[in-house]
PDB file of C-alpha atoms and ligand atoms in Angstrom:
ATOM      1  CA  MET V   1      -0.814  -0.597 -34.175  1.00 96.00           C
ATOM      2  CA  ILE V   2      -0.936  -2.009 -30.658  1.00 98.00           C
ATOM      3  CA  ILE V   3       2.144  -2.777 -28.570  1.00 98.00           C
ATOM      4  CA  THR V   4       1.881  -4.443 -25.189  1.00 98.00           C
ATOM      5  CA  GLY V   5       4.796  -4.086 -22.800  1.00 96.00           C
ATOM      6  CA  SER V   6       5.425  -3.948 -19.113  1.00 97.00           C
ATOM      7  CA  ILE V   7       7.414  -2.160 -16.472  1.00 96.00           C
ATOM      8  CA  SER V   8       8.709  -3.590 -13.222  1.00 96.00           C
ATOM      9  CA  CYS V   9       9.206  -2.016  -9.849  1.00 95.00           C
ATOM     10  CA  LYS V  10       9.863  -3.121  -6.316  1.00 96.00           C
ATOM     11  CA  THR V  11       7.684  -1.621  -3.608  1.00 97.00           C
ATOM     12  CA  ARG V  12       7.779  -1.518   0.178  1.00 96.00           C
ATOM     13  CA  GLY V  13       3.997  -1.838   0.588  1.00 91.00           C
ATOM     14  CA  GLU V  14       1.634   0.169   2.852  1.00 93.00           C
ATOM     15  CA  CYS V  15       1.033   3.014   0.415  1.00 96.00           C
ATOM     16  CA  ASP V  16       4.443   3.030  -1.164  1.00 98.00           C
ATOM     17  CA  ILE V  17       4.238   5.445  -4.096  1.00 98.00           C
ATOM     18  CA  VAL V  18       6.486   4.915  -7.100  1.00 98.00           C
ATOM     19  CA  ASP V  19       6.954   7.449  -9.908  1.00 98.00           C
ATOM     20  CA  ILE V  20       6.819   5.422 -13.131  1.00 98.00           C
ATOM     21  CA  THR V  21       6.550   8.376 -15.537  1.00 98.00           C
ATOM     22  CA  SER V  22       9.989   8.035 -17.112  1.00 98.00           C
ATOM     23  CA  GLN V  23       9.523   4.324 -17.763  1.00 98.00           C
ATOM     24  CA  VAL V  24       6.148   4.924 -19.431  1.00 98.00           C
ATOM     25  CA  ALA V  25       7.501   7.845 -21.472  1.00 98.00           C
ATOM     26  CA  ARG V  26      10.493   5.802 -22.646  1.00 98.00           C
ATOM     27  CA  GLN V  27       8.370   2.896 -23.864  1.00 98.00           C
ATOM     28  CA  VAL V  28       6.016   5.263 -25.680  1.00 98.00           C
ATOM     29  CA  ALA V  29       8.958   7.037 -27.338  1.00 97.00           C
ATOM     30  CA  GLU V  30      10.559   3.731 -28.335  1.00 97.00           C
ATOM     31  CA  SER V  31       7.294   2.244 -29.662  1.00 97.00           C
ATOM     32  CA  GLY V  32       7.584   4.067 -32.967  1.00 96.00           C
ATOM     33  CA  ILE V  33       3.915   5.039 -32.647  1.00 98.00           C
ATOM     34  CA  SER V  34       3.474   8.787 -33.139  1.00 98.00           C
ATOM     35  CA  SER V  35       0.048   9.510 -31.661  1.00 98.00           C
ATOM     36  CA  GLY V  36      -2.394   7.531 -29.585  1.00 98.00           C
ATOM     37  CA  THR V  37      -2.996   6.446 -26.023  1.00 98.00           C
ATOM     38  CA  VAL V  38      -1.097   4.402 -23.507  1.00 98.00           C
ATOM     39  CA  THR V  39      -2.990   2.405 -20.919  1.00 98.00           C
ATOM     40  CA  VAL V  40      -1.126   1.713 -17.696  1.00 98.00           C
ATOM     41  CA  PHE V  41      -2.682  -1.200 -15.811  1.00 98.00           C
ATOM     42  CA  VAL V  42      -1.458  -2.877 -12.654  1.00 98.00           C
ATOM     43  CA  PRO V  43      -2.592  -6.498 -12.247  1.00 98.00           C
ATOM     44  CA  GLY V  44      -3.447  -7.403  -8.681  1.00 97.00           C
ATOM     45  CA  SER V  45      -6.089  -6.293  -6.194  1.00 98.00           C
ATOM     46  CA  THR V  46      -3.910  -4.339  -3.780  1.00 98.00           C
ATOM     47  CA  ALA V  47      -2.330  -1.672  -5.998  1.00 98.00           C
ATOM     48  CA  GLY V  48      -3.524   1.234  -8.114  1.00 98.00           C
ATOM     49  CA  VAL V  49      -2.407   3.829 -10.653  1.00 98.00           C
ATOM     50  CA  THR V  50      -3.048   7.566 -10.838  1.00 98.00           C
ATOM     51  CA  THR V  51      -1.216  10.864 -11.321  1.00 98.00           C
ATOM     52  CA  ILE V  52       0.156  13.370  -8.828  1.00 98.00           C
ATOM     53  CA  GLU V  53       2.639  16.208  -8.570  1.00 98.00           C
ATOM     54  CA  TYR V  54       5.414  13.982  -7.338  1.00 98.00           C
ATOM     55  CA  GLU V  55       6.962  15.933  -4.482  1.00 98.00           C
ATOM     56  CA  SER V  56       7.526  14.644  -0.972  1.00 97.00           C
ATOM     57  CA  GLY V  57       4.846  16.792   0.670  1.00 98.00           C
ATOM     58  CA  LEU V  58       2.053  15.639  -1.614  1.00 98.00           C
ATOM     59  CA  VAL V  59       3.270  12.065  -1.527  1.00 98.00           C
ATOM     60  CA  ALA V  60       3.001  12.129   2.277  1.00 98.00           C
ATOM     61  CA  ASP V  61      -0.399  13.857   2.070  1.00 98.00           C
ATOM     62  CA  LEU V  62      -1.761  11.159  -0.224  1.00 98.00           C
ATOM     63  CA  GLN V  63      -0.400   8.426   2.029  1.00 97.00           C
ATOM     64  CA  ARG V  64      -2.102   9.999   5.055  1.00 97.00           C
ATOM     65  CA  LEU V  65      -5.384  10.412   3.178  1.00 98.00           C
ATOM     66  CA  TRP V  66      -5.735   6.653   2.814  1.00 97.00           C
ATOM     67  CA  GLU V  67      -5.350   6.148   6.550  1.00 97.00           C
ATOM     68  CA  ARG V  68      -8.157   8.670   7.141  1.00 97.00           C
ATOM     69  CA  ILE V  69     -10.669   7.280   4.653  1.00 97.00           C
ATOM     70  CA  VAL V  70      -9.794   3.564   4.878  1.00 98.00           C
ATOM     71  CA  PRO V  71      -8.073   3.016   8.260  1.00 98.00           C
ATOM     72  CA  ARG V  72      -5.790   0.018   8.587  1.00 96.00           C
ATOM     73  CA  ASP V  73      -7.166  -1.011  11.993  1.00 95.00           C
ATOM     74  CA  ALA V  74     -10.882  -0.938  11.063  1.00 96.00           C
ATOM     75  CA  HIS V  75     -12.792  -4.210  10.795  1.00 96.00           C
ATOM     76  CA  TYR V  76     -12.567  -6.070   7.485  1.00 97.00           C
ATOM     77  CA  ASP V  77     -14.363  -9.372   6.868  1.00 96.00           C
ATOM     78  CA  HIS V  78     -11.570 -10.198   4.415  1.00 97.00           C
ATOM     79  CA  ASN V  79      -9.094 -10.438   7.285  1.00 95.00           C
ATOM     80  CA  SER V  80     -11.275 -13.020   9.066  1.00 93.00           C
ATOM     81  CA  ARG V  81     -11.633 -15.063   5.887  1.00 93.00           C
ATOM     82  CA  TRP V  82      -8.040 -15.015   4.676  1.00 88.00           C
ATOM     83  CA  GLY V  83      -5.895 -13.983   7.602  1.00 87.00           C
ATOM     84  CA  ASP V  84      -3.572 -11.955   5.400  1.00 92.00           C
ATOM     85  CA  GLY V  85      -4.465  -8.741   7.233  1.00 95.00           C
ATOM     86  CA  ASN V  86      -4.751  -6.617   4.120  1.00 97.00           C
ATOM     87  CA  GLY V  87      -8.474  -5.868   3.930  1.00 98.00           C
ATOM     88  CA  HIS V  88      -7.657  -2.170   3.954  1.00 98.00           C
ATOM     89  CA  SER V  89      -5.227  -2.665   1.055  1.00 98.00           C
ATOM     90  CA  HIS V  90      -7.898  -4.210  -1.159  1.00 98.00           C
ATOM     91  CA  ILE V  91     -10.474  -1.510  -0.403  1.00 98.00           C
ATOM     92  CA  ARG V  92      -7.986   1.294  -1.041  1.00 98.00           C
ATOM     93  CA  ALA V  93      -6.997  -0.292  -4.355  1.00 98.00           C
ATOM     94  CA  SER V  94     -10.648  -0.616  -5.393  1.00 98.00           C
ATOM     95  CA  ILE V  95     -11.263   3.063  -4.727  1.00 98.00           C
ATOM     96  CA  LEU V  96      -8.158   4.273  -6.561  1.00 98.00           C
ATOM     97  CA  GLY V  97      -8.573   1.915  -9.528  1.00 98.00           C
ATOM     98  CA  PRO V  98      -6.023  -0.238 -11.354  1.00 98.00           C
ATOM     99  CA  SER V  99      -5.468   1.732 -14.549  1.00 98.00           C
ATOM    100  CA  LEU V 100      -4.907   5.041 -16.253  1.00 98.00           C
ATOM    101  CA  VAL V 101      -5.084   6.142 -19.902  1.00 98.00           C
ATOM    102  CA  VAL V 102      -2.710   8.880 -21.068  1.00 98.00           C
ATOM    103  CA  PRO V 103      -2.835  10.350 -24.583  1.00 98.00           C
ATOM    104  CA  PHE V 104       0.422  11.007 -26.410  1.00 98.00           C
ATOM    105  CA  ALA V 105       1.288  13.021 -29.498  1.00 98.00           C
ATOM    106  CA  GLU V 106       4.510  13.090 -31.523  1.00 97.00           C
ATOM    107  CA  GLY V 107       5.810  10.375 -29.258  1.00 97.00           C
ATOM    108  CA  ARG V 108       5.413  12.434 -26.090  1.00 98.00           C
ATOM    109  CA  LEU V 109       2.977  11.991 -23.218  1.00 98.00           C
ATOM    110  CA  THR V 110       0.525  14.886 -22.877  1.00 98.00           C
ATOM    111  CA  LEU V 111       1.034  15.124 -19.107  1.00 98.00           C
ATOM    112  CA  GLY V 112       1.145  18.472 -17.366  1.00 98.00           C
ATOM    113  CA  THR V 113       4.517  19.814 -16.293  1.00 96.00           C
ATOM    114  CA  TRP V 114       3.828  18.962 -12.649  1.00 97.00           C
ATOM    115  CA  GLN V 115       1.949  15.745 -13.282  1.00 98.00           C
ATOM    116  CA  GLN V 116       3.617  12.388 -12.852  1.00 98.00           C
ATOM    117  CA  ILE V 117       2.252   8.863 -13.218  1.00 98.00           C
ATOM    118  CA  ILE V 118       2.412   6.890  -9.990  1.00 98.00           C
ATOM    119  CA  LEU V 119       1.879   3.310  -8.958  1.00 98.00           C
ATOM    120  CA  VAL V 120       0.539   3.079  -5.404  1.00 98.00           C
ATOM    121  CA  ASP V 121       1.116  -0.207  -3.625  1.00 98.00           C
ATOM    122  CA  PHE V 122      -1.382  -0.649  -0.816  1.00 98.00           C
ATOM    123  CA  ASP V 123      -0.416  -4.171   0.191  1.00 98.00           C
ATOM    124  CA  ASN V 124       0.857  -4.729   3.716  1.00 97.00           C
ATOM    125  CA  ARG V 125       4.200  -6.177   2.603  1.00 97.00           C
ATOM    126  CA  PRO V 126       6.891  -5.470  -0.001  1.00 97.00           C
ATOM    127  CA  ARG V 127       5.979  -6.617  -3.505  1.00 97.00           C
ATOM    128  CA  SER V 128       7.482  -6.918  -6.944  1.00 97.00           C
ATOM    129  CA  ARG V 129       4.999  -5.291  -9.303  1.00 97.00           C
ATOM    130  CA  GLN V 130       4.763  -5.606 -13.045  1.00 97.00           C
ATOM    131  CA  ALA V 131       2.484  -3.032 -14.639  1.00 98.00           C
ATOM    132  CA  VAL V 132       1.149  -3.641 -18.137  1.00 98.00           C
ATOM    133  CA  LEU V 133       1.543  -0.900 -20.752  1.00 98.00           C
ATOM    134  CA  GLN V 134      -0.616  -1.085 -23.825  1.00 98.00           C
ATOM    135  CA  ILE V 135       0.285   1.489 -26.438  1.00 98.00           C
ATOM    136  CA  MET V 136      -2.317   2.038 -29.173  1.00 98.00           C
ATOM    137  CA  GLY V 137      -2.101   4.445 -32.057  1.00 98.00           C
ATOM    138  CA  GLU V 138      -0.546   5.109 -35.422  1.00 97.00           C
TER     139      GLU V 138
HETATM  140 ZN1   ZN D   1      -6.011 -10.122   0.878  1.00 80.63          ZN
END
């Protein structure tokens, strides 16, 4: 069986990191599917999905990492073409990637104890995001 759902969150932009683990876990538990995989996919070219130990130190570390490897004030041709000033946001999102697959068994995600699913919004303004969840299994 395949069930496609979604989760919504509001973000503040510029590397805002949102823990979406409980929303994903709830939809998997409520799907009635015992074992399989859930794909978490964020539509849009300025956000990404990954996992982290969601504690404030690491969240800040990850936010700072992006400024080191893809600085906001570097030159981006995209900013000349579109004027939206978010060239860095697009590049960061491309590196991180838009999706994650998590296996589940007996209705529970197989995440580690200190591993949470996060949506990272790289855009340079607040956004309303709707991530797609596709739950596949039997
Ligand atoms: Zn743009």
